Amino acid sequence: MAEHDDGNQRAASYAEALEAQGSALRRLRAERGLKSYSEINKRALALTGGRERLPKATLHAAFKGHYLGLDRLMLLVRVLMSWDEYGEGCTVVPHRAGVLTPWRSAWSHLATLRPGPRSARPGGSAEAAPVSARLSQPNGMRIYVSYAGPDRVWAEWVAWQLQQAGHQVLIDVWDWHAGDDFVEAMKRGLAQADALVALFSHSYFEQGRWTGTEIEAALAQGKRLIPLAIEHVPHDRIPENLTKRLRRNLWGLDEATAAAAVLEAVGGTKRPHNPPTFPGAPLDGGEAAGTAVS
């Protein structure tokens, strides 16, 4: 971003800031050999010792100009900068290198513009509403979003679609704070939720993640489970107690279709308001249908 930001102008709106970030990422990618998503993901795994991935969905969203958390953004920028202008590998940029400062600054500005799940307070100030208050609102369902860390960009996108549709959404990155007890926060959130939306992916079913605990707790409490697949996950990668559950696929869809799929999945069954079209047809030659006689 340092090569493209003259430092004199900042985006005036959240949408403009997102587009500026996406445009800068696209330029950086083009200047560093236009590496494929697969190559970028492999380099991210190598850079983090296998701890962090940059899956296709995350990269597509980032380059398209969607929101990306600071940690994921910095990882992506460092990965792209690990190639030179000829597309050859070069020295990895340290976390606190000066060349990353413009990226952090631009992201901080974007974060100040970003609309969030806030409630108006007397006097015109806005403050994040407590979880208990947000989950006790009367309209819509109360939904807990369960996801694996590498899929955060998908989780926030899904949460935003649900919130805009009038549901009350609980997602850790919006509602929990530094110092919170994760296990206690999870228990409280699930206890108040009507349903758990689970974002199925390869990462979701990796050993050592809390996602399995969240699903087990939700099922034990009799909560409705709504699986949404954001990647193609082979049948044998899904735990046996979940393989028979119907799920909606979001991967491979355009944004509008995926948003509709999310809302339909959460809305449940849809019975028709009009009678279905009669599938039969009259016999040729005006012959009357009757009982067949052999």
GROMACS .gro file of C-alpha atoms in nm:
model
  294
    1MET     CA    1   0.000   0.000   0.000
    2ALA     CA    2   0.295   0.230   0.060
    3GLU     CA    3   0.366   0.235  -0.313
    4HIS     CA    4   0.014   0.349  -0.396
    5ASP     CA    5  -0.100   0.570  -0.109
    6ASP     CA    6   0.010   0.932  -0.135
    7GLY     CA    7  -0.091   0.988   0.228
    8ASN     CA    8  -0.302   1.293   0.146
    9GLN     CA    9  -0.645   1.141   0.105
   10ARG     CA   10  -0.842   0.890   0.306
   11ALA     CA   11  -1.162   0.715   0.209
   12ALA     CA   12  -1.465   0.905   0.336
   13SER     CA   13  -1.691   0.602   0.368
   14TYR     CA   14  -1.666   0.238   0.471
   15ALA     CA   15  -1.742   0.122   0.117
   16GLU     CA   16  -1.466   0.346  -0.025
   17ALA     CA   17  -1.218   0.222   0.236
   18LEU     CA   18  -1.297  -0.140   0.153
   19GLU     CA   19  -1.255  -0.077  -0.218
   20ALA     CA   20  -0.925   0.103  -0.156
   21GLN     CA   21  -0.795  -0.192   0.045
   22GLY     CA   22  -0.910  -0.444  -0.214
   23SER     CA   23  -0.755  -0.239  -0.495
   24ALA     CA   24  -0.424  -0.213  -0.309
   25LEU     CA   25  -0.419  -0.589  -0.250
   26ARG     CA   26  -0.489  -0.658  -0.617
   27ARG     CA   27  -0.206  -0.429  -0.721
   28LEU     CA   28   0.034  -0.585  -0.474
   29ARG     CA   29  -0.055  -0.931  -0.599
   30ALA     CA   30  -0.001  -0.822  -0.962
   31GLU     CA   31   0.336  -0.667  -0.873
   32ARG     CA   32   0.456  -0.984  -0.700
   33GLY     CA   33   0.407  -1.233  -0.982
   34LEU     CA   34   0.024  -1.264  -0.976
   35LYS     CA   35   0.043  -1.583  -0.773
   36SER     CA   36  -0.252  -1.824  -0.771
   37TYR     CA   37  -0.473  -1.871  -0.466
   38SER     CA   38  -0.321  -2.215  -0.416
   39GLU     CA   39   0.033  -2.073  -0.416
   40ILE     CA   40  -0.065  -1.798  -0.171
   41ASN     CA   41  -0.227  -2.048   0.065
   42LYS     CA   42   0.076  -2.278   0.052
   43ARG     CA   43   0.308  -1.987   0.131
   44ALA     CA   44   0.084  -1.883   0.424
   45LEU     CA   45   0.102  -2.235   0.569
   46ALA     CA   46   0.480  -2.237   0.527
   47LEU     CA   47   0.513  -1.893   0.683
   48THR     CA   48   0.309  -1.987   0.991
   49GLY     CA   49   0.435  -2.340   1.036
   50GLY     CA   50   0.102  -2.485   0.925
   51ARG     CA   51  -0.101  -2.290   1.182
   52GLU     CA   52  -0.279  -2.047   0.948
   53ARG     CA   53  -0.439  -2.093   0.606
   54LEU     CA   54  -0.559  -1.844   0.349
   55PRO     CA   55  -0.834  -2.047   0.179
   56LYS     CA   56  -0.983  -1.957  -0.156
   57ALA     CA   57  -1.295  -1.801  -0.005
   58THR     CA   58  -1.087  -1.569   0.214
   59LEU     CA   59  -0.862  -1.463  -0.073
   60HIS     CA   60  -1.153  -1.407  -0.309
   61ALA     CA   61  -1.323  -1.186  -0.052
   62ALA     CA   62  -1.004  -0.992   0.026
   63PHE     CA   63  -0.917  -0.913  -0.336
   64LYS     CA   64  -1.279  -0.828  -0.411
   65GLY     CA   65  -1.275  -0.563  -0.139
   66HIS     CA   66  -1.454  -0.730   0.151
   67TYR     CA   67  -1.370  -0.684   0.517
   68LEU     CA   68  -1.066  -0.869   0.647
   69GLY     CA   69  -0.947  -0.876   1.008
   70LEU     CA   70  -0.612  -0.712   1.079
   71ASP     CA   71  -0.429  -1.039   1.152
   72ARG     CA   72  -0.547  -1.199   0.828
   73LEU     CA   73  -0.469  -0.884   0.631
   74MET     CA   74  -0.115  -0.865   0.768
   75LEU     CA   75  -0.059  -1.232   0.692
   76LEU     CA   76  -0.180  -1.187   0.335
   77VAL     CA   77   0.036  -0.878   0.279
   78ARG     CA   78   0.344  -1.049   0.424
   79VAL     CA   79   0.281  -1.355   0.206
   80LEU     CA   80   0.250  -1.142  -0.108
   81MET     CA   81   0.563  -0.950  -0.014
   82SER     CA   82   0.754  -1.276   0.021
   83TRP     CA   83   0.785  -1.273  -0.360
   84ASP     CA   84   0.978  -1.009  -0.551
   85GLU     CA   85   0.868  -0.822  -0.866
   86TYR     CA   86   0.976  -1.119  -1.076
   87GLY     CA   87   0.768  -1.364  -0.875
   88GLU     CA   88   1.072  -1.518  -0.710
   89GLY     CA   89   1.089  -1.590  -0.339
   90CYS     CA   90   1.258  -1.327  -0.124
   91THR     CA   91   1.315  -1.245   0.244
   92VAL     CA   92   0.998  -1.256   0.451
   93VAL     CA   93   0.892  -0.918   0.591
   94PRO     CA   94   0.894  -0.913   0.976
   95HIS     CA   95   0.567  -0.848   1.161
   96ARG     CA   96   0.667  -0.497   1.266
   97ALA     CA   97   0.851  -0.390   0.951
   98GLY     CA   98   0.800  -0.027   0.851
   99VAL     CA   99   0.670  -0.128   0.510
  100LEU     CA  100   0.359  -0.267   0.681
  101THR     CA  101   0.278   0.058   0.865
  102PRO     CA  102   0.066   0.208   0.583
  103TRP     CA  103  -0.138  -0.112   0.568
  104ARG     CA  104  -0.202  -0.106   0.943
  105SER     CA  105  -0.290   0.263   0.931
  106ALA     CA  106  -0.533   0.218   0.643
  107TRP     CA  107  -0.696  -0.078   0.819
  108SER     CA  108  -0.733   0.125   1.141
  109HIS     CA  109  -0.907   0.399   0.943
  110LEU     CA  110  -1.133   0.140   0.780
  111ALA     CA  111  -1.220  -0.001   1.124
  112THR     CA  112  -1.333   0.343   1.245
  113LEU     CA  113  -1.571   0.366   0.949
  114ARG     CA  114  -1.702   0.013   0.977
  115PRO     CA  115  -2.067  -0.018   1.081
  116GLY     CA  116  -2.123  -0.272   1.353
  117PRO     CA  117  -2.390  -0.419   1.576
  118ARG     CA  118  -2.435  -0.107   1.785
  119SER     CA  119  -2.733   0.049   1.957
  120ALA     CA  120  -2.795   0.421   1.985
  121ARG     CA  121  -2.747   0.566   2.330
  122PRO     CA  122  -2.903   0.885   2.475
  123GLY     CA  123  -2.710   1.191   2.370
  124GLY     CA  124  -2.623   1.054   2.028
  125SER     CA  125  -2.332   0.832   2.129
  126ALA     CA  126  -2.310   0.474   2.007
  127GLU     CA  127  -2.196   0.187   2.222
  128ALA     CA  128  -2.188  -0.187   2.165
  129ALA     CA  129  -2.502  -0.338   2.312
  130PRO     CA  130  -2.450  -0.605   2.579
  131VAL     CA  131  -2.492  -0.961   2.455
  132SER     CA  132  -2.779  -1.027   2.693
  133ALA     CA  133  -2.964  -0.720   2.566
  134ARG     CA  134  -2.908  -0.800   2.200
  135LEU     CA  135  -3.019  -1.161   2.243
  136SER     CA  136  -3.337  -1.062   2.424
  137GLN     CA  137  -3.474  -0.843   2.145
  138PRO     CA  138  -3.817  -0.961   2.029
  139ASN     CA  139  -3.775  -0.974   1.650
  140GLY     CA  140  -3.617  -1.257   1.456
  141MET     CA  141  -3.424  -1.555   1.587
  142ARG     CA  142  -3.133  -1.552   1.829
  143ILE     CA  143  -2.843  -1.709   1.642
  144TYR     CA  144  -2.499  -1.819   1.762
  145VAL     CA  145  -2.241  -1.833   1.479
  146SER     CA  146  -1.987  -2.116   1.513
  147TYR     CA  147  -1.680  -2.112   1.288
  148ALA     CA  148  -1.311  -2.195   1.271
  149GLY     CA  149  -1.060  -1.911   1.308
  150PRO     CA  150  -0.935  -1.918   0.946
  151ASP     CA  151  -1.296  -1.871   0.827
  152ARG     CA  152  -1.358  -1.546   1.015
  153VAL     CA  153  -1.424  -1.345   0.696
  154TRP     CA  154  -1.704  -1.588   0.607
  155ALA     CA  155  -1.840  -1.582   0.962
  156GLU     CA  156  -1.868  -1.204   0.970
  157TRP     CA  157  -2.029  -1.198   0.627
  158VAL     CA  158  -2.291  -1.455   0.733
  159ALA     CA  159  -2.349  -1.274   1.063
  160TRP     CA  160  -2.404  -0.946   0.879
  161GLN     CA  161  -2.660  -1.104   0.642
  162LEU     CA  162  -2.851  -1.245   0.938
  163GLN     CA  163  -2.838  -0.921   1.132
  164GLN     CA  164  -2.963  -0.720   0.834
  165ALA     CA  165  -3.255  -0.964   0.804
  166GLY     CA  166  -3.365  -0.885   1.160
  167HIS     CA  167  -3.208  -1.171   1.353
  168GLN     CA  168  -3.012  -1.124   1.676
  169VAL     CA  169  -2.662  -1.256   1.614
  170LEU     CA  170  -2.390  -1.360   1.858
  171ILE     CA  171  -2.041  -1.387   1.710
  172ASP     CA  172  -1.730  -1.380   1.925
  173VAL     CA  173  -1.536  -1.112   1.733
  174TRP     CA  174  -1.824  -0.866   1.773
  175ASP     CA  175  -1.946  -0.950   2.121
  176TRP     CA  176  -1.657  -1.073   2.331
  177HIS     CA  177  -1.368  -0.870   2.464
  178ALA     CA  178  -1.013  -0.919   2.583
  179GLY     CA  179  -1.017  -1.080   2.925
  180ASP     CA  180  -1.350  -1.261   2.878
  181ASP     CA  181  -1.362  -1.626   2.980
  182PHE     CA  182  -1.418  -1.800   2.646
  183VAL     CA  183  -1.588  -2.109   2.788
  184GLU     CA  184  -1.825  -1.909   3.006
  185ALA     CA  185  -1.906  -1.669   2.720
  186MET     CA  186  -1.979  -1.965   2.494
  187LYS     CA  187  -2.208  -2.127   2.752
  188ARG     CA  188  -2.401  -1.804   2.808
  189GLY     CA  189  -2.434  -1.739   2.436
  190LEU     CA  190  -2.559  -2.088   2.358
  191ALA     CA  191  -2.800  -2.085   2.651
  192GLN     CA  192  -2.968  -1.772   2.513
  193ALA     CA  193  -2.960  -1.871   2.144
  194ASP     CA  194  -3.244  -2.033   1.949
  195ALA     CA  195  -3.010  -2.186   1.692
  196LEU     CA  196  -2.646  -2.244   1.607
  197VAL     CA  197  -2.524  -2.169   1.255
  198ALA     CA  198  -2.216  -2.384   1.187
  199LEU     CA  199  -1.984  -2.293   0.899
  200PHE     CA  200  -1.857  -2.628   0.773
  201SER     CA  201  -1.508  -2.620   0.620
  202HIS     CA  202  -1.187  -2.822   0.632
  203SER     CA  203  -1.069  -2.606   0.923
  204TYR     CA  204  -1.397  -2.650   1.111
  205PHE     CA  205  -1.331  -3.021   1.162
  206GLU     CA  206  -0.962  -2.998   1.248
  207GLN     CA  207  -0.869  -3.153   1.580
  208GLY     CA  208  -0.805  -2.916   1.865
  209ARG     CA  209  -1.063  -2.654   1.765
  210TRP     CA  210  -1.352  -2.545   1.987
  211THR     CA  211  -1.604  -2.591   1.707
  212GLY     CA  212  -1.676  -2.950   1.808
  213THR     CA  213  -1.739  -2.840   2.165
  214GLU     CA  214  -1.981  -2.572   2.048
  215ILE     CA  215  -2.183  -2.818   1.839
  216GLU     CA  216  -2.191  -3.079   2.115
  217ALA     CA  217  -2.309  -2.820   2.366
  218ALA     CA  218  -2.577  -2.690   2.128
  219LEU     CA  219  -2.710  -3.038   2.054
  220ALA     CA  220  -2.707  -3.129   2.424
  221GLN     CA  221  -2.923  -2.823   2.491
  222GLY     CA  222  -3.163  -2.914   2.210
  223LYS     CA  223  -3.074  -2.614   1.998
  224ARG     CA  224  -3.150  -2.610   1.628
  225LEU     CA  225  -2.835  -2.677   1.422
  226ILE     CA  226  -2.807  -2.503   1.083
  227PRO     CA  227  -2.501  -2.626   0.888
  228LEU     CA  228  -2.374  -2.401   0.607
  229ALA     CA  229  -2.089  -2.542   0.397
  230ILE     CA  230  -1.844  -2.271   0.287
  231GLU     CA  231  -1.607  -2.526   0.128
  232HIS     CA  232  -1.653  -2.868  -0.024
  233VAL     CA  233  -1.585  -3.105   0.265
  234PRO     CA  234  -1.561  -3.478   0.182
  235HIS     CA  235  -1.820  -3.695   0.353
  236ASP     CA  236  -1.553  -3.884   0.549
  237ARG     CA  237  -1.421  -3.560   0.702
  238ILE     CA  238  -1.752  -3.485   0.871
  239PRO     CA  239  -1.825  -3.649   1.210
  240GLU     CA  240  -2.075  -3.933   1.193
  241ASN     CA  241  -2.333  -3.754   1.408
  242LEU     CA  242  -2.346  -3.470   1.152
  243THR     CA  243  -2.330  -3.655   0.819
  244LYS     CA  244  -2.706  -3.717   0.804
  245ARG     CA  245  -2.797  -3.356   0.870
  246LEU     CA  246  -2.908  -3.151   0.570
  247ARG     CA  247  -2.684  -2.856   0.496
  248ARG     CA  248  -2.679  -2.566   0.250
  249ASN     CA  249  -2.377  -2.508   0.030
  250LEU     CA  250  -2.250  -2.151  -0.001
  251TRP     CA  251  -1.928  -2.225  -0.186
  252GLY     CA  252  -1.935  -2.160  -0.559
  253LEU     CA  253  -2.230  -1.918  -0.535
  254ASP     CA  254  -2.229  -1.548  -0.619
  255GLU     CA  255  -2.287  -1.313  -0.327
  256ALA     CA  256  -2.658  -1.250  -0.385
  257THR     CA  257  -2.736  -1.620  -0.426
  258ALA     CA  258  -2.530  -1.710  -0.119
  259ALA     CA  259  -2.706  -1.445   0.090
  260ALA     CA  260  -3.045  -1.582  -0.017
  261ALA     CA  261  -2.929  -1.936   0.068
  262VAL     CA  262  -2.827  -1.825   0.420
  263LEU     CA  263  -3.164  -1.666   0.490
  264GLU     CA  264  -3.356  -1.960   0.345
  265ALA     CA  265  -3.157  -2.207   0.554
  266VAL     CA  266  -3.226  -2.012   0.872
  267GLY     CA  267  -3.590  -1.950   0.778
  268GLY     CA  268  -3.662  -2.322   0.764
  269THR     CA  269  -3.918  -2.493   0.545
  270LYS     CA  270  -4.119  -2.286   0.299
  271ARG     CA  271  -4.466  -2.413   0.215
  272PRO     CA  272  -4.609  -2.273  -0.109
  273HIS     CA  273  -4.878  -2.004  -0.102
  274ASN     CA  274  -5.010  -2.105  -0.446
  275PRO     CA  275  -5.102  -2.452  -0.572
  276PRO     CA  276  -4.827  -2.633  -0.764
  277THR     CA  277  -4.867  -2.668  -1.139
  278PHE     CA  278  -5.052  -2.985  -1.244
  279PRO     CA  279  -4.782  -3.213  -1.393
  280GLY     CA  280  -5.013  -3.417  -1.615
  281ALA     CA  281  -5.137  -3.346  -1.971
  282PRO     CA  282  -5.449  -3.438  -2.171
  283LEU     CA  283  -5.427  -3.742  -2.400
  284ASP     CA  284  -5.377  -3.680  -2.772
  285GLY     CA  285  -5.686  -3.694  -2.995
  286GLY     CA  286  -5.920  -3.597  -2.715
  287GLU     CA  287  -5.929  -3.954  -2.580
  288ALA     CA  288  -6.070  -3.975  -2.233
  289ALA     CA  289  -5.860  -4.132  -1.966
  290GLY     CA  290  -6.027  -4.428  -1.801
  291THR     CA  291  -5.955  -4.749  -1.623
  292ALA     CA  292  -5.706  -4.962  -1.808
  293VAL     CA  293  -5.842  -5.305  -1.902
  294SER     CA  294  -5.608  -5.584  -1.997
   0.00000   0.00000   0.00000
